[in-house]
PDB file of C-alpha atoms in Angstrom:
ATOM      1  CA  MET D   1     134.073  81.055 124.279  1.00 55.00           C
ATOM      2  CA  THR D   2     132.523  77.802 124.836  1.00 58.00           C
ATOM      3  CA  ARG D   3     129.457  77.144 122.899  1.00 70.00           C
ATOM      4  CA  ALA D   4     126.251  75.405 124.420  1.00 80.00           C
ATOM      5  CA  THR D   5     125.783  71.882 123.782  1.00 82.00           C
ATOM      6  CA  SER D   6     122.943  69.390 124.140  1.00 92.00           C
ATOM      7  CA  ASN D   7     122.721  65.691 123.739  1.00 95.00           C
ATOM      8  CA  TRP D   8     120.160  63.973 121.171  1.00 97.00           C
ATOM      9  CA  ALA D   9     117.378  63.677 123.753  1.00 96.00           C
ATOM     10  CA  ALA D  10     117.389  67.266 124.516  1.00 95.00           C
ATOM     11  CA  PHE D  11     117.284  68.220 120.590  1.00 96.00           C
ATOM     12  CA  THR D  12     114.713  65.777 119.903  1.00 96.00           C
ATOM     13  CA  ALA D  13     112.410  67.103 122.971  1.00 95.00           C
ATOM     14  CA  ALA D  14     112.980  70.654 121.635  1.00 94.00           C
ATOM     15  CA  GLU D  15     112.537  70.111 117.945  1.00 95.00           C
ATOM     16  CA  GLN D  16     110.608  66.949 117.412  1.00 96.00           C
ATOM     17  CA  ASP D  17     110.054  67.425 113.726  1.00 95.00           C
ATOM     18  CA  LEU D  18     113.598  68.295 112.696  1.00 96.00           C
ATOM     19  CA  ALA D  19     115.154  65.750 114.751  1.00 96.00           C
ATOM     20  CA  ARG D  20     112.680  62.917 112.989  1.00 96.00           C
ATOM     21  CA  THR D  21     113.811  64.547 109.827  1.00 94.00           C
ATOM     22  CA  VAL D  22     117.319  64.293 110.670  1.00 95.00           C
ATOM     23  CA  GLU D  23     117.141  60.740 112.008  1.00 96.00           C
ATOM     24  CA  GLU D  24     115.376  59.557 108.677  1.00 94.00           C
ATOM     25  CA  ARG D  25     118.050  60.827 106.613  1.00 93.00           C
ATOM     26  CA  PHE D  26     120.685  59.133 108.349  1.00 95.00           C
ATOM     27  CA  ALA D  27     118.675  56.036 108.456  1.00 93.00           C
ATOM     28  CA  ALA D  28     118.382  55.968 104.483  1.00 91.00           C
ATOM     29  CA  PHE D  29     122.161  54.760 104.187  1.00 92.00           C
ATOM     30  CA  THR D  30     124.523  53.134 106.090  1.00 92.00           C
ATOM     31  CA  HIS D  31     127.867  55.248 105.682  1.00 94.00           C
ATOM     32  CA  HIS D  32     128.207  59.062 106.385  1.00 96.00           C
ATOM     33  CA  VAL D  33     131.022  61.410 106.509  1.00 97.00           C
ATOM     34  CA  VAL D  34     132.344  62.906 109.669  1.00 98.00           C
ATOM     35  CA  ALA D  35     135.067  65.574 109.354  1.00 98.00           C
ATOM     36  CA  THR D  36     137.508  65.604 112.519  1.00 98.00           C
ATOM     37  CA  LEU D  37     140.927  67.849 112.890  1.00 98.00           C
ATOM     38  CA  ARG D  38     144.297  66.215 112.428  1.00 97.00           C
ATOM     39  CA  LYS D  39     147.331  67.402 114.937  1.00 96.00           C
ATOM     40  CA  ASP D  40     148.130  70.316 112.879  1.00 97.00           C
ATOM     41  CA  GLY D  41     144.560  71.710 112.842  1.00 96.00           C
ATOM     42  CA  SER D  42     143.850  70.950 109.399  1.00 97.00           C
ATOM     43  CA  PRO D  43     140.520  69.108 108.307  1.00 97.00           C
ATOM     44  CA  ARG D  44     140.020  65.255 107.927  1.00 98.00           C
ATOM     45  CA  THR D  45     136.988  63.680 106.565  1.00 98.00           C
ATOM     46  CA  SER D  46     136.436  60.040 107.013  1.00 97.00           C
ATOM     47  CA  GLY D  47     133.352  57.247 106.630  1.00 96.00           C
ATOM     48  CA  LEU D  48     131.358  56.445 109.422  1.00 95.00           C
ATOM     49  CA  GLU D  49     128.396  54.668 110.813  1.00 93.00           C
ATOM     50  CA  VAL D  50     126.432  56.461 113.315  1.00 96.00           C
ATOM     51  CA  ARG D  51     123.621  55.412 115.936  1.00 96.00           C
ATOM     52  CA  PHE D  52     120.569  56.962 117.680  1.00 97.00           C
ATOM     53  CA  LEU D  53     120.127  54.786 120.854  1.00 95.00           C
ATOM     54  CA  ALA D  54     118.951  55.726 124.398  1.00 93.00           C
ATOM     55  CA  GLY D  55     118.489  59.431 123.494  1.00 95.00           C
ATOM     56  CA  GLU D  56     122.108  59.894 122.237  1.00 97.00           C
ATOM     57  CA  LEU D  57     123.708  59.977 118.990  1.00 98.00           C
ATOM     58  CA  TRP D  58     126.762  57.455 118.996  1.00 97.00           C
ATOM     59  CA  LEU D  59     129.984  57.337 117.050  1.00 97.00           C
ATOM     60  CA  GLY D  60     131.555  53.859 116.764  1.00 96.00           C
ATOM     61  CA  MET D  61     134.969  53.418 115.607  1.00 96.00           C
ATOM     62  CA  MET D  62     137.668  50.980 115.071  1.00 95.00           C
ATOM     63  CA  PRO D  63     140.388  50.697 117.577  1.00 92.00           C
ATOM     64  CA  ASP D  64     143.156  53.344 117.051  1.00 92.00           C
ATOM     65  CA  SER D  65     141.535  54.825 113.627  1.00 96.00           C
ATOM     66  CA  LEU D  66     142.639  58.312 112.727  1.00 97.00           C
ATOM     67  CA  LYS D  67     139.121  59.826 113.300  1.00 98.00           C
ATOM     68  CA  ALA D  68     139.233  58.198 116.909  1.00 98.00           C
ATOM     69  CA  LEU D  69     142.641  59.781 117.466  1.00 97.00           C
ATOM     70  CA  ASP D  70     141.625  63.086 116.280  1.00 98.00           C
ATOM     71  CA  LEU D  71     138.585  63.246 118.529  1.00 98.00           C
ATOM     72  CA  ARG D  72     140.627  62.061 121.559  1.00 97.00           C
ATOM     73  CA  ARG D  73     142.844  65.034 120.847  1.00 97.00           C
ATOM     74  CA  ASP D  74     140.211  67.539 119.660  1.00 98.00           C
ATOM     75  CA  PRO D  75     136.816  66.400 120.252  1.00 98.00           C
ATOM     76  CA  ARG D  76     135.172  68.712 117.683  1.00 98.00           C
ATOM     77  CA  PHE D  77     133.505  67.163 114.922  1.00 98.00           C
ATOM     78  CA  ALA D  78     131.215  67.611 111.872  1.00 98.00           C
ATOM     79  CA  LEU D  79     129.153  64.837 110.586  1.00 98.00           C
ATOM     80  CA  GLN D  80     127.097  64.836 107.009  1.00 97.00           C
ATOM     81  CA  ALA D  81     124.512  62.675 105.982  1.00 95.00           C
ATOM     82  CA  ASN D  82     124.981  60.485 102.986  1.00 92.00           C
ATOM     83  CA  PRO D  83     123.350  62.526 100.300  1.00 86.00           C
ATOM     84  CA  GLY D  84     122.541  59.217  98.478  1.00 82.00           C
ATOM     85  CA  PRO D  85     122.445  58.752  94.658  1.00 78.00           C
ATOM     86  CA  GLY D  86     121.823  61.335  92.231  1.00 68.00           C
ATOM     87  CA  THR D  87     120.991  65.104  92.927  1.00 64.00           C
ATOM     88  CA  GLU D  88     117.412  64.898  94.429  1.00 68.00           C
ATOM     89  CA  MET D  89     118.763  64.597  98.447  1.00 65.00           C
ATOM     90  CA  ALA D  90     115.079  63.464  99.284  1.00 70.00           C
ATOM     91  CA  GLY D  91     114.622  64.988 102.773  1.00 74.00           C
ATOM     92  CA  GLY D  92     117.399  67.383 102.488  1.00 85.00           C
ATOM     93  CA  ASP D  93     121.100  67.855 102.951  1.00 92.00           C
ATOM     94  CA  VAL D  94     121.464  67.213 106.772  1.00 96.00           C
ATOM     95  CA  ARG D  95     124.769  68.268 109.142  1.00 97.00           C
ATOM     96  CA  ILE D  96     125.353  68.044 112.801  1.00 98.00           C
ATOM     97  CA  ALA D  97     128.374  69.578 114.486  1.00 98.00           C
ATOM     98  CA  GLY D  98     129.238  69.189 118.214  1.00 97.00           C
ATOM     99  CA  ARG D  99     131.794  67.476 120.615  1.00 98.00           C
ATOM    100  CA  ALA D 100     132.551  63.743 120.912  1.00 98.00           C
ATOM    101  CA  VAL D 101     133.410  62.465 124.507  1.00 97.00           C
ATOM    102  CA  GLU D 102     134.811  59.083 124.435  1.00 97.00           C
ATOM    103  CA  VAL D 103     132.765  56.271 126.583  1.00 97.00           C
ATOM    104  CA  HIS D 104     135.259  54.446 128.996  1.00 96.00           C
ATOM    105  CA  ASP D 105     132.649  52.627 131.219  1.00 96.00           C
ATOM    106  CA  PRO D 106     132.409  49.174 130.388  1.00 95.00           C
ATOM    107  CA  ARG D 107     128.620  48.596 131.435  1.00 95.00           C
ATOM    108  CA  GLU D 108     127.718  51.565 128.698  1.00 94.00           C
ATOM    109  CA  LYS D 109     129.983  50.243 126.105  1.00 95.00           C
ATOM    110  CA  ALA D 110     128.380  46.643 126.718  1.00 94.00           C
ATOM    111  CA  GLY D 111     125.027  48.064 126.359  1.00 93.00           C
ATOM    112  CA  TYR D 112     125.784  49.793 123.083  1.00 95.00           C
ATOM    113  CA  SER D 113     127.715  46.406 121.892  1.00 94.00           C
ATOM    114  CA  GLU D 114     124.417  44.468 122.608  1.00 93.00           C
ATOM    115  CA  GLU D 115     122.259  46.701 120.247  1.00 93.00           C
ATOM    116  CA  VAL D 116     125.056  47.429 117.434  1.00 93.00           C
ATOM    117  CA  LYS D 117     126.901  44.450 117.682  1.00 93.00           C
ATOM    118  CA  PRO D 118     130.111  45.993 116.361  1.00 92.00           C
ATOM    119  CA  PRO D 119     133.354  44.129 115.793  1.00 89.00           C
ATOM    120  CA  GLU D 120     135.380  44.085 119.078  1.00 91.00           C
ATOM    121  CA  PRO D 121     137.501  46.263 120.132  1.00 94.00           C
ATOM    122  CA  PHE D 122     136.146  49.795 119.168  1.00 95.00           C
ATOM    123  CA  HIS D 123     135.820  53.213 120.290  1.00 96.00           C
ATOM    124  CA  LEU D 124     132.713  54.740 121.409  1.00 97.00           C
ATOM    125  CA  PHE D 125     132.077  58.289 121.603  1.00 98.00           C
ATOM    126  CA  ARG D 126     128.731  60.001 122.887  1.00 97.00           C
ATOM    127  CA  THR D 127     128.001  63.386 121.029  1.00 97.00           C
ATOM    128  CA  GLU D 128     127.279  66.929 122.412  1.00 97.00           C
ATOM    129  CA  LEU D 129     125.491  68.667 119.694  1.00 97.00           C
ATOM    130  CA  THR D 130     126.451  72.643 119.083  1.00 97.00           C
ATOM    131  CA  GLU D 131     124.299  72.637 115.952  1.00 97.00           C
ATOM    132  CA  VAL D 132     122.076  70.786 113.556  1.00 98.00           C
ATOM    133  CA  VAL D 133     121.440  72.083 109.889  1.00 98.00           C
ATOM    134  CA  ARG D 134     119.142  70.944 107.110  1.00 96.00           C
ATOM    135  CA  THR D 135     118.844  72.578 103.851  1.00 95.00           C
ATOM    136  CA  CYS D 136     116.315  71.513 101.209  1.00 92.00           C
ATOM    137  CA  VAL D 137     114.428  72.820  98.287  1.00 89.00           C
ATOM    138  CA  GLU D 138     110.762  73.949  99.097  1.00 88.00           C
ATOM    139  CA  ASP D 139     108.068  74.175  96.137  1.00 87.00           C
ATOM    140  CA  ASP D 140     111.120  74.044  93.812  1.00 85.00           C
ATOM    141  CA  THR D 141     111.501  77.433  94.340  1.00 88.00           C
ATOM    142  CA  TYR D 142     112.899  78.167  97.806  1.00 90.00           C
ATOM    143  CA  LEU D 143     116.470  77.049  99.273  1.00 92.00           C
ATOM    144  CA  VAL D 144     115.141  76.634 102.902  1.00 95.00           C
ATOM    145  CA  VAL D 145     117.751  76.313 105.496  1.00 96.00           C
ATOM    146  CA  GLN D 146     117.099  75.119 109.103  1.00 97.00           C
ATOM    147  CA  ILE D 147     119.312  76.043 111.694  1.00 97.00           C
ATOM    148  CA  TRP D 148     119.127  74.774 115.673  1.00 97.00           C
ATOM    149  CA  ARG D 149     121.478  75.469 118.309  1.00 96.00           C
ATOM    150  CA  PRO D 150     120.935  74.511 121.901  1.00 96.00           C
ATOM    151  CA  GLY D 151     118.710  76.664 123.577  1.00 93.00           C
ATOM    152  CA  VAL D 152     117.530  78.409 121.031  1.00 92.00           C
ATOM    153  CA  PRO D 153     114.538  77.641 118.549  1.00 93.00           C
ATOM    154  CA  VAL D 154     115.102  76.694 115.061  1.00 96.00           C
ATOM    155  CA  ARG D 155     115.883  79.350 112.632  1.00 97.00           C
ATOM    156  CA  THR D 156     114.299  79.027 109.094  1.00 96.00           C
ATOM    157  CA  LEU D 157     115.914  81.114 106.317  1.00 96.00           C
ATOM    158  CA  ARG D 158     114.526  80.949 102.815  1.00 94.00           C
ATOM    159  CA  ARG D 159     116.125  82.200  99.941  1.00 93.00           C
ATOM    160  CA  THR D 160     114.849  82.450  96.146  1.00 87.00           C
TER     161      THR D 160
END
């Protein structure tokens, strides 16, 4: 079964408030954690910088990094925003899952490079989202989990 996917612009159009919160969480710190799948199917976690540009969520990587090779082999990924220092996690815990599609078009890579100025050469992946999740504490009482999937409104769960 193939899961529906969406790019960042479509997610933002569908769920502006959640998208803004997610972008703010990622903007709060430079480095985040991406999970990819190794050849044997076991998970690999790696540090990563992400960019939200031109309606897309981009993943840029050093040439032949293990995470880039993993994504070339199996495009599925999970991305978690850096929780920051301490335990307060202002803005909540944010995770994104999806598929990473490598960009080979020289003009597209040049446009990204102009904006971000990454070390050359580099791998560039555009993301297709399958899920966005935010977990936070509300009123020091409720654990709130917001779950978005393409084509479905945000589902909010509250637990005490």
